[in-house]
Amino acid sequence: MTDFHGGWLLPLVYVTGFMLACIRPNDYWKTARLTACTGLLVTVAMVLLALFWSRFAPLGVDALGLTVALLVALLGWVIINYSSRYLNGEPNQARFVRAMLFTLAAVAVLVVSHHLLVIVLSWTGTSLGLHYLLTFYHERKAAQVVAHKKFLVSRFAEVCLVIALLLVYQAAGTLSLGGLNEYLSKLDALPASLQWAALLFAFAAVLKTAQLPLHGWLIQVMEAPTPVSALLHAGVVNMGGFVLIRLADLISLAPVAQGVLVLVGSLTAVLAGLVMLTRISIKVRLAWSTCAQMGFMLMEIGLGLYELALLHLVAHSLYKAHAFLSAGETVRIARSNDFLSPESAPRAPVWYLAALGLSAVLVTASAAVWQLFLPSLGVPPVALLIVSLGLASLLWMEQYGARAMLLRGCVQILALTQLYLLWHALFAGLAPAPAEVGSPLVAWVMLSFAVLYGTQVWLRCYPGGRFARAFYPWAYCGFYLDETYTRLTFKIWPVKLSPTQAQTLAIRKTALQGDSL
């Protein structure tokens, strides 16, 4: 068998584009658009070639890497073309283009590499390139503070990664993913060194994906241009999940690492999901949504649902890129799901329990029918529960009559369930097979989502009650988790403001003092 390495053409295209943008600074947008278009065409050709050749020759195709490389190429093409219009007239556009191409090149190297050292180095390069994009408006104090917080989180994550690499090499004698997986296949139990390595990889992913309580930088990066937000939320932040999927054989043998991912991911998904519904700014709402979705993805990896996590990664990337690049249209849709929407009429709690039951029946029946015609399609019960909880809110709409609402909601639930099962079938084989996890982790996830659903129902039924009045300020402020972390970062490594920023800050303080007088 020979290996198919066509995926490496995408990093090569981006690296070439970055070098041309440095050599020819006057044609930066032309270079960026040509690079993005070439990268997308090359990656599509490589995917088609891999599909064609795999039918006639025993090729070792990296389906996971090519899939995510295609996603990166598509997002890069869309974001660069959008940026060329969005930043028209702005200063420092050449710097933006170079940082964007460098970041895309680092991400492309990460997704196609099978060597842990290269993965860690490219992940670090992605963070460094993103730092320049986040500080595009370098005169803004908030942009500098947020980039500073992210810089500290990323460096701490990279310390975890370096220690994990040393532990892996000490135990397995290799940093190649193929060599590591071959070594793991011969073990009956994971040695302590690799248990620690898996835990450190999990910690690094938690830090890189902005999980609570170290999430503040992801929420506050809105000082950067919208294309940067789209790149971060649709692409870069998802890489933590991708790296863990690459390490599925190791994570599946490390119960402690799985427990950390499930615990942190589920808590982040629940809390960030509640906070998201209280926010007014659409970009901040989308940022909290990303935080919650990253929690979902890490939780799925901790449960051993790697196919579901990969599906989640791709779907979230496409959705979030569209949402940020068309934020105006997203406002109207998001307002219909407000935490305490003024347009919603309270209903009895039994209505929402019946909605959940009906959603579960429709989702479970759909999965059963699919498995009759496609027996190899195995959807874990916990995944069906999550889908049922997520789709039950489609039966909450009040702008229609009762019968029309029920019929419309059922049709939507059935349609979305078929789409989910279709995607699940298409993604079968792209990610590692599901791993077994302990019953306590599954029970914890079910309890977490039951609490999330129950809290939403209670607040919707009693929007003016004592619990709602006490809970809403805490949720709106993100449960005050970020404030403690921000003060801690300033103590560990105080941010240094430029003279212009310091002068602006002094003027603001003087103005505030004058207002108080």
Coordinates of N, CA and C in Angstrom, one line a residue, residues 74-164:
L74 N -11.9 26.2 1.6 CA -13.2 26.9 1.3 C -13.3 28.2 2.2
L75 N -13.1 28.0 3.5 CA -13.2 29.2 4.4 C -12.2 30.2 4.1
G76 N -11.0 29.8 3.7 CA -9.9 30.8 3.4 C -10.3 31.6 2.1
W77 N -10.9 30.9 1.1 CA -11.3 31.6 -0.1 C -12.4 32.6 0.2
V78 N -13.4 32.2 1.0 CA -14.6 33.1 1.3 C -14.1 34.3 2.1
I79 N -13.3 34.0 3.1 CA -12.9 35.1 4.1 C -12.0 36.1 3.4
I80 N -11.0 35.6 2.5 CA -10.1 36.5 1.9 C -10.9 37.4 0.9
N81 N -11.8 36.8 0.1 CA -12.6 37.7 -0.8 C -13.4 38.7 -0.1
Y82 N -14.0 38.3 1.0 CA -14.8 39.2 1.8 C -13.9 40.3 2.4
S83 N -12.7 39.9 2.9 CA -11.8 40.9 3.5 C -11.4 42.0 2.5
S84 N -11.2 41.6 1.3 CA -10.7 42.6 0.3 C -11.7 43.7 0.1
R85 N -13.0 43.4 0.3 CA -14.0 44.5 0.2 C -14.2 45.1 1.6
Y86 N -14.2 44.3 2.6 CA -14.5 44.9 4.0 C -13.4 45.9 4.4
L87 N -12.2 45.6 4.1 CA -11.1 46.5 4.6 C -10.7 47.6 3.5
N88 N -11.5 47.8 2.5 CA -11.2 48.8 1.5 C -11.0 50.1 2.2
G89 N -9.9 50.8 2.0 CA -9.6 52.1 2.6 C -9.0 52.1 3.9
E90 N -8.8 50.9 4.5 CA -8.2 50.8 5.9 C -6.7 50.8 5.7
P91 N -6.0 51.4 6.7 CA -4.5 51.3 6.7 C -4.0 49.9 7.0
N92 N -2.8 49.6 6.8 CA -2.1 48.4 7.2 C -2.8 47.1 6.5
Q93 N -3.3 47.3 5.3 CA -3.9 46.1 4.7 C -2.9 45.0 4.3
A94 N -1.7 45.5 3.9 CA -0.6 44.5 3.5 C -0.3 43.7 4.7
R95 N -0.2 44.3 5.9 CA 0.1 43.5 7.1 C -1.0 42.5 7.4
F96 N -2.2 42.9 7.2 CA -3.4 42.0 7.4 C -3.3 40.8 6.5
V97 N -3.0 41.0 5.2 CA -2.9 40.0 4.2 C -1.8 39.0 4.6
R98 N -0.6 39.5 4.9 CA 0.5 38.6 5.3 C 0.1 37.7 6.5
A99 N -0.5 38.4 7.5 CA -0.9 37.6 8.7 C -2.0 36.6 8.4
M100 N -2.9 36.9 7.5 CA -4.0 36.0 7.2 C -3.4 34.8 6.4
L101 N -2.5 35.0 5.5 CA -2.0 33.9 4.7 C -1.1 33.1 5.6
F102 N -0.3 33.7 6.5 CA 0.5 32.9 7.4 C -0.3 32.0 8.3
T103 N -1.4 32.6 8.8 CA -2.3 31.8 9.7 C -3.0 30.6 8.9
L104 N -3.4 30.9 7.7 CA -4.0 29.8 6.9 C -3.0 28.7 6.6
A105 N -1.8 29.2 6.3 CA -0.7 28.2 6.1 C -0.4 27.3 7.3
A106 N -0.4 27.9 8.5 CA -0.2 27.1 9.7 C -1.3 26.2 9.9
V107 N -2.6 26.6 9.7 CA -3.7 25.7 9.9 C -3.7 24.6 8.9
A108 N -3.3 24.9 7.7 CA -3.2 23.8 6.6 C -2.2 22.8 7.0
V109 N -1.0 23.2 7.5 CA 0.0 22.3 7.9 C -0.5 21.4 9.0
L110 N -1.2 22.0 10.0 CA -1.8 21.3 11.1 C -2.7 20.1 10.7
V111 N -3.6 20.4 9.7 CA -4.6 19.4 9.4 C -4.1 18.3 8.5
V112 N -3.0 18.5 7.8 CA -2.5 17.4 7.0 C -1.3 16.6 7.6
S113 N -0.8 17.1 8.7 CA 0.4 16.5 9.3 C 0.0 15.3 10.1
H114 N 0.9 14.3 10.1 CA 0.8 13.1 10.9 C 1.9 13.0 11.9
H115 N 2.6 14.1 12.2 CA 3.7 14.0 13.2 C 3.3 15.0 14.3
L116 N 3.4 14.6 15.5 CA 3.0 15.4 16.6 C 3.8 16.6 16.8
L117 N 5.1 16.6 16.6 CA 5.9 17.8 16.7 C 5.5 18.8 15.7
V118 N 5.2 18.4 14.4 CA 4.8 19.4 13.4 C 3.4 19.9 13.7
I119 N 2.6 19.1 14.3 CA 1.2 19.5 14.7 C 1.3 20.6 15.8
V120 N 2.1 20.4 16.8 CA 2.3 21.3 17.8 C 2.9 22.6 17.3
L121 N 3.9 22.5 16.5 CA 4.6 23.8 16.0 C 3.6 24.6 15.1
S122 N 2.9 23.9 14.3 CA 1.9 24.6 13.4 C 0.8 25.2 14.2
W123 N 0.3 24.5 15.3 CA -0.7 25.0 16.2 C -0.2 26.3 16.8
T124 N 1.1 26.3 17.2 CA 1.7 27.5 17.8 C 1.7 28.6 16.8
G125 N 2.1 28.3 15.6 CA 2.2 29.3 14.5 C 0.8 29.9 14.2
T126 N -0.2 29.0 14.3 CA -1.6 29.5 14.1 C -1.9 30.6 15.1
S127 N -1.5 30.3 16.4 CA -1.8 31.3 17.4 C -1.0 32.6 17.3
L128 N 0.2 32.5 16.8 CA 1.0 33.7 16.6 C 0.5 34.5 15.5
G129 N 0.1 33.9 14.4 CA -0.5 34.6 13.2 C -1.8 35.3 13.6
L130 N -2.6 34.6 14.4 CA -3.8 35.2 14.8 C -3.6 36.4 15.7
H131 N -2.5 36.4 16.5 CA -2.2 37.5 17.4 C -2.1 38.8 16.6
Y132 N -1.5 38.8 15.4 CA -1.3 39.9 14.6 C -2.7 40.4 14.0
L133 N -3.5 39.4 13.7 CA -4.9 39.7 13.2 C -5.7 40.3 14.2
L134 N -5.7 39.8 15.4 CA -6.5 40.4 16.5 C -6.1 41.8 16.9
T135 N -4.8 42.2 16.7 CA -4.3 43.5 17.0 C -4.2 44.4 15.7
F136 N -5.1 44.1 14.7 CA -5.1 44.9 13.5 C -5.3 46.4 13.8
Y137 N -6.3 46.6 14.7 CA -6.5 48.0 15.2 C -5.6 48.2 16.4
H138 N -4.3 48.3 16.2 CA -3.4 48.3 17.4 C -3.6 49.5 18.3
E139 N -4.3 50.5 17.9 CA -4.4 51.7 18.7 C -5.6 51.5 19.7
R140 N -6.3 50.5 19.6 CA -7.5 50.2 20.5 C -7.0 49.5 21.7
K141 N -7.3 50.0 22.9 CA -6.9 49.4 24.1 C -7.5 48.1 24.3
A142 N -8.8 47.9 24.0 CA -9.5 46.7 24.3 C -8.9 45.6 23.4
A143 N -8.5 45.9 22.2 CA -7.9 44.9 21.3 C -6.6 44.4 21.9
Q144 N -5.8 45.3 22.4 CA -4.5 44.9 23.0 C -4.7 44.0 24.3
V145 N -5.6 44.4 25.1 CA -5.9 43.6 26.3 C -6.4 42.2 26.0
V146 N -7.3 42.1 25.1 CA -7.8 40.8 24.7 C -6.7 39.9 24.1
A147 N -6.0 40.5 23.2 CA -4.9 39.7 22.6 C -3.9 39.3 23.6
H148 N -3.6 40.1 24.6 CA -2.7 39.8 25.7 C -3.2 38.6 26.5
K149 N -4.5 38.6 26.8 CA -5.1 37.4 27.5 C -5.1 36.2 26.7
K150 N -5.3 36.3 25.4 CA -5.2 35.1 24.6 C -3.8 34.6 24.5
F151 N -2.9 35.5 24.4 CA -1.5 35.1 24.3 C -1.0 34.3 25.5
L152 N -1.5 34.7 26.7 CA -1.1 34.0 27.9 C -1.7 32.6 27.9
V153 N -3.0 32.5 27.5 CA -3.7 31.2 27.5 C -3.0 30.2 26.5
S154 N -2.7 30.8 25.3 CA -2.0 29.9 24.3 C -0.7 29.5 24.7
R155 N 0.1 30.3 25.4 CA 1.4 29.9 25.8 C 1.3 28.8 26.9
F156 N 0.4 28.9 27.8 CA 0.2 27.9 28.8 C -0.2 26.6 28.1
A157 N -1.1 26.7 27.1 CA -1.5 25.4 26.4 C -0.3 24.8 25.7
E158 N 0.6 25.6 25.2 CA 1.8 25.1 24.5 C 2.8 24.5 25.5
V159 N 2.8 24.9 26.7 CA 3.7 24.3 27.7 C 3.1 22.9 28.0
C160 N 1.8 22.8 28.1 CA 1.2 21.4 28.2 C 1.5 20.5 27.0
L161 N 1.5 21.1 25.8 CA 1.8 20.3 24.6 C 3.2 19.8 24.6
V162 N 4.2 20.7 25.0 CA 5.6 20.3 25.0 C 5.8 19.1 26.0
I163 N 5.2 19.3 27.2 CA 5.4 18.2 28.2 C 4.8 16.9 27.7
A164 N 3.6 17.0 27.0 CA 2.9 15.8 26.5 C 3.8 15.1 25.4

